[in-house]
Every structure is written in C-alpha cells, then in structure tokens.
Amino acid sequence: MAAVFSPFRSLYRTLQRQAHESPVIFWSCVLGAVGPAMVLVVPPIRKKLGYRKAEPIPSTYPIPRRPRRAVQGYEDE
C-alpha cells in the first residue's frame, strides 16, 4: 500500500523544497494552475450570489427623431 502513495510523497517533498528555495517560481506556478480552474468555478458562484452583468455601453450616439435643421451663423464667408 505504501508503494501507491510513494509518487505523491516524493511530489509533495519536491513542491515543499521548491516553495522554500524559490518561492516566486513556486507561487507563480500555483497561481497559473488555479487560473483555468477559476474559469469554471467562479461564474456559477457569481450567479448564485445574484450578480448580473452590466448593460453594454452604447457604441453609437443616438440620432434625434426630428428633421435636421440647417446651421446658421457659422458660415466662413
């Protein structure tokens, strides 16, 4: 039975050693591994908490519903 857990034990020791010897690289790898998992976990949690997406920002200026009037007083003459 001990042979089954031997690879995990050596992996744990390796990760522990890396965490002490080069913590920046270790935590960068941990955060990099957690990122893709968050893509699957976070949206359902946000939905359960009642989060709603914001309305999209208008991409055009609304055109008035009236006839255009000619501009007066700004001629270049």
Short mmCIF file of N, CA and C in Angstrom, two decimals:
data_model
loop_
_atom_site.label_atom_id
_atom_site.label_comp_id
_atom_site.label_asym_id
_atom_site.label_seq_id
_atom_site.Cartn_x
_atom_site.Cartn_y
_atom_site.Cartn_z
N MET A 1 0.81 -1.20 0.00
CA MET A 1 0.00 0.00 0.00
C MET A 1 0.86 1.26 0.00
N ALA A 2 2.02 1.18 0.61
CA ALA A 2 2.90 2.34 0.67
C ALA A 2 3.42 2.69 -0.71
N ALA A 3 3.54 1.70 -1.59
CA ALA A 3 4.03 1.96 -2.94
C ALA A 3 3.06 2.81 -3.75
N VAL A 4 1.78 2.76 -3.38
CA VAL A 4 0.78 3.55 -4.10
C VAL A 4 0.98 5.04 -3.83
N PHE A 5 1.32 5.40 -2.61
CA PHE A 5 1.45 6.80 -2.22
C PHE A 5 2.87 7.34 -2.40
N SER A 6 3.80 6.51 -2.80
CA SER A 6 5.19 6.93 -2.94
C SER A 6 5.38 8.08 -3.94
N PRO A 7 4.76 8.04 -5.13
CA PRO A 7 4.93 9.18 -6.06
C PRO A 7 4.37 10.49 -5.49
N PHE A 8 3.25 10.40 -4.78
CA PHE A 8 2.67 11.61 -4.19
C PHE A 8 3.54 12.15 -3.07
N ARG A 9 4.17 11.25 -2.32
CA ARG A 9 5.04 11.67 -1.24
C ARG A 9 6.26 12.39 -1.80
N SER A 10 6.83 11.84 -2.85
CA SER A 10 8.01 12.49 -3.45
C SER A 10 7.61 13.81 -4.12
N LEU A 11 6.43 13.88 -4.73
CA LEU A 11 5.95 15.13 -5.32
C LEU A 11 5.75 16.18 -4.24
N TYR A 12 5.17 15.78 -3.12
CA TYR A 12 4.97 16.72 -2.02
C TYR A 12 6.29 17.27 -1.51
N ARG A 13 7.27 16.39 -1.36
CA ARG A 13 8.58 16.84 -0.87
C ARG A 13 9.25 17.77 -1.88
N THR A 14 9.10 17.47 -3.15
CA THR A 14 9.67 18.33 -4.18
C THR A 14 9.01 19.71 -4.16
N LEU A 15 7.69 19.74 -4.05
CA LEU A 15 6.98 21.02 -4.01
C LEU A 15 7.34 21.80 -2.75
N GLN A 16 7.48 21.10 -1.64
CA GLN A 16 7.85 21.76 -0.39
C GLN A 16 9.25 22.37 -0.50
N ARG A 17 10.17 21.64 -1.09
CA ARG A 17 11.53 22.15 -1.27
C ARG A 17 11.54 23.36 -2.19
N GLN A 18 10.77 23.31 -3.29
CA GLN A 18 10.69 24.44 -4.21
C GLN A 18 10.07 25.66 -3.56
N ALA A 19 9.09 25.44 -2.69
CA ALA A 19 8.44 26.55 -2.00
C ALA A 19 9.41 27.28 -1.09
N HIS A 20 10.37 26.56 -0.53
CA HIS A 20 11.34 27.19 0.36
C HIS A 20 12.53 27.77 -0.40
N GLU A 21 12.96 27.10 -1.47
CA GLU A 21 14.15 27.55 -2.18
C GLU A 21 13.86 28.64 -3.21
N SER A 22 12.74 28.54 -3.91
CA SER A 22 12.38 29.57 -4.90
C SER A 22 10.87 29.82 -4.82
N PRO A 23 10.46 30.61 -3.82
CA PRO A 23 9.02 30.83 -3.63
C PRO A 23 8.35 31.58 -4.77
N VAL A 24 9.07 32.46 -5.44
CA VAL A 24 8.45 33.23 -6.53
C VAL A 24 8.02 32.30 -7.66
N ILE A 25 8.89 31.40 -8.05
CA ILE A 25 8.56 30.47 -9.12
C ILE A 25 7.46 29.51 -8.68
N PHE A 26 7.54 29.04 -7.43
CA PHE A 26 6.53 28.11 -6.92
C PHE A 26 5.14 28.74 -6.93
N TRP A 27 5.02 29.95 -6.37
CA TRP A 27 3.70 30.58 -6.29
C TRP A 27 3.21 31.04 -7.66
N SER A 28 4.12 31.36 -8.56
CA SER A 28 3.70 31.68 -9.93
C SER A 28 3.06 30.47 -10.59
N CYS A 29 3.65 29.31 -10.38
CA CYS A 29 3.08 28.08 -10.93
C CYS A 29 1.74 27.74 -10.28
N VAL A 30 1.63 27.96 -8.97
CA VAL A 30 0.37 27.69 -8.28
C VAL A 30 -0.74 28.60 -8.81
N LEU A 31 -0.45 29.90 -8.92
CA LEU A 31 -1.47 30.83 -9.43
C LEU A 31 -1.80 30.54 -10.89
N GLY A 32 -0.80 30.15 -11.67
CA GLY A 32 -1.05 29.79 -13.06
C GLY A 32 -1.93 28.56 -13.19
N ALA A 33 -1.84 27.63 -12.24
CA ALA A 33 -2.67 26.43 -12.28
C ALA A 33 -4.08 26.71 -11.78
N VAL A 34 -4.23 27.67 -10.87
CA VAL A 34 -5.54 27.98 -10.31
C VAL A 34 -6.38 28.80 -11.29
N GLY A 35 -5.75 29.58 -12.16
CA GLY A 35 -6.46 30.45 -13.10
C GLY A 35 -7.47 29.73 -13.97
N PRO A 36 -7.08 28.67 -14.70
CA PRO A 36 -8.06 27.97 -15.53
C PRO A 36 -9.19 27.32 -14.71
N ALA A 37 -8.88 26.89 -13.50
CA ALA A 37 -9.93 26.31 -12.66
C ALA A 37 -10.95 27.37 -12.26
N MET A 38 -10.49 28.60 -12.08
CA MET A 38 -11.41 29.68 -11.71
C MET A 38 -12.40 30.00 -12.82
N VAL A 39 -12.01 29.76 -14.07
CA VAL A 39 -12.92 30.00 -15.19
C VAL A 39 -14.16 29.11 -15.08
N LEU A 40 -13.99 27.93 -14.55
CA LEU A 40 -15.11 27.00 -14.41
C LEU A 40 -15.86 27.18 -13.08
N VAL A 41 -15.20 27.67 -12.06
CA VAL A 41 -15.79 27.72 -10.72
C VAL A 41 -16.47 29.06 -10.41
N VAL A 42 -15.87 30.16 -10.82
CA VAL A 42 -16.34 31.48 -10.41
C VAL A 42 -17.70 31.87 -11.01
N PRO A 43 -17.98 31.69 -12.32
CA PRO A 43 -19.27 32.14 -12.84
C PRO A 43 -20.50 31.53 -12.15
N PRO A 44 -20.54 30.22 -11.84
CA PRO A 44 -21.71 29.71 -11.12
C PRO A 44 -21.85 30.31 -9.72
N ILE A 45 -20.74 30.58 -9.06
CA ILE A 45 -20.81 31.19 -7.73
C ILE A 45 -21.35 32.60 -7.83
N ARG A 46 -20.89 33.36 -8.83
CA ARG A 46 -21.40 34.72 -9.00
C ARG A 46 -22.89 34.71 -9.30
N LYS A 47 -23.33 33.74 -10.10
CA LYS A 47 -24.75 33.64 -10.44
C LYS A 47 -25.59 33.33 -9.21
N LYS A 48 -25.09 32.44 -8.34
CA LYS A 48 -25.81 32.11 -7.11
C LYS A 48 -25.89 33.29 -6.16
N LEU A 49 -24.89 34.15 -6.19
CA LEU A 49 -24.88 35.32 -5.32
C LEU A 49 -25.72 36.48 -5.87
N GLY A 50 -26.28 36.31 -7.06
CA GLY A 50 -27.18 37.32 -7.62
C GLY A 50 -26.50 38.36 -8.48
N TYR A 51 -25.30 38.10 -8.95
CA TYR A 51 -24.60 39.05 -9.80
C TYR A 51 -25.23 39.08 -11.18
N ARG A 52 -25.48 40.28 -11.68
CA ARG A 52 -25.99 40.44 -13.03
C ARG A 52 -24.98 41.25 -13.83
N LYS A 53 -24.84 40.92 -15.11
CA LYS A 53 -23.92 41.68 -15.96
C LYS A 53 -24.44 43.10 -16.15
N ALA A 54 -23.53 44.03 -16.29
CA ALA A 54 -23.90 45.42 -16.55
C ALA A 54 -24.42 45.56 -17.97
N GLU A 55 -25.24 46.57 -18.18
CA GLU A 55 -25.73 46.82 -19.53
C GLU A 55 -24.56 47.22 -20.42
N PRO A 56 -24.59 46.81 -21.67
CA PRO A 56 -23.47 47.17 -22.56
C PRO A 56 -23.42 48.68 -22.80
N ILE A 57 -22.21 49.18 -22.93
CA ILE A 57 -22.01 50.60 -23.18
C ILE A 57 -22.45 50.89 -24.62
N PRO A 58 -23.20 51.99 -24.85
CA PRO A 58 -23.63 52.30 -26.21
C PRO A 58 -22.42 52.53 -27.11
N SER A 59 -22.48 51.98 -28.30
CA SER A 59 -21.36 52.14 -29.23
C SER A 59 -21.62 53.23 -30.26
N THR A 60 -22.85 53.77 -30.30
CA THR A 60 -23.17 54.86 -31.22
C THR A 60 -23.92 55.94 -30.47
N TYR A 61 -23.92 57.12 -31.02
CA TYR A 61 -24.66 58.22 -30.44
C TYR A 61 -26.08 58.17 -30.97
N PRO A 62 -27.09 58.30 -30.11
CA PRO A 62 -28.47 58.22 -30.61
C PRO A 62 -28.81 59.41 -31.52
N ILE A 63 -29.39 59.11 -32.66
CA ILE A 63 -29.79 60.15 -33.61
C ILE A 63 -31.17 60.66 -33.21
N PRO A 64 -31.33 61.99 -33.14
CA PRO A 64 -32.64 62.53 -32.75
C PRO A 64 -33.71 62.21 -33.78
N ARG A 65 -34.94 62.02 -33.30
CA ARG A 65 -36.06 61.69 -34.19
C ARG A 65 -36.80 62.97 -34.59
N ARG A 66 -36.12 63.79 -35.34
CA ARG A 66 -36.69 65.03 -35.85
C ARG A 66 -35.92 65.42 -37.10
N PRO A 67 -36.47 66.28 -37.92
CA PRO A 67 -35.73 66.70 -39.12
C PRO A 67 -34.52 67.55 -38.72
N ARG A 68 -33.48 67.43 -39.51
CA ARG A 68 -32.28 68.21 -39.24
C ARG A 68 -32.51 69.66 -39.65
N ARG A 69 -32.03 70.56 -38.81
CA ARG A 69 -32.12 72.00 -39.12
C ARG A 69 -30.78 72.47 -39.64
N ALA A 70 -30.81 73.36 -40.58
CA ALA A 70 -29.57 73.92 -41.10
C ALA A 70 -28.94 74.82 -40.05
N VAL A 71 -27.64 74.74 -39.95
CA VAL A 71 -26.91 75.56 -39.00
C VAL A 71 -26.76 76.96 -39.56
N GLN A 72 -27.03 77.96 -38.74
CA GLN A 72 -26.93 79.35 -39.21
C GLN A 72 -25.98 80.12 -38.32
N GLY A 73 -25.24 81.02 -38.94
CA GLY A 73 -24.35 81.89 -38.19
C GLY A 73 -22.92 81.43 -38.10
N TYR A 74 -22.61 80.34 -38.74
CA TYR A 74 -21.23 79.85 -38.66
C TYR A 74 -20.60 79.75 -40.05
N GLU A 75 -21.03 80.55 -40.98
CA GLU A 75 -20.51 80.50 -42.33
C GLU A 75 -19.09 81.06 -42.35
N ASP A 76 -18.28 80.56 -43.28
CA ASP A 76 -16.90 81.03 -43.39
C ASP A 76 -16.75 82.27 -44.26
N GLU A 77 -17.77 82.83 -44.75
CA GLU A 77 -17.69 83.96 -45.67
C GLU A 77 -17.50 85.26 -44.98
#
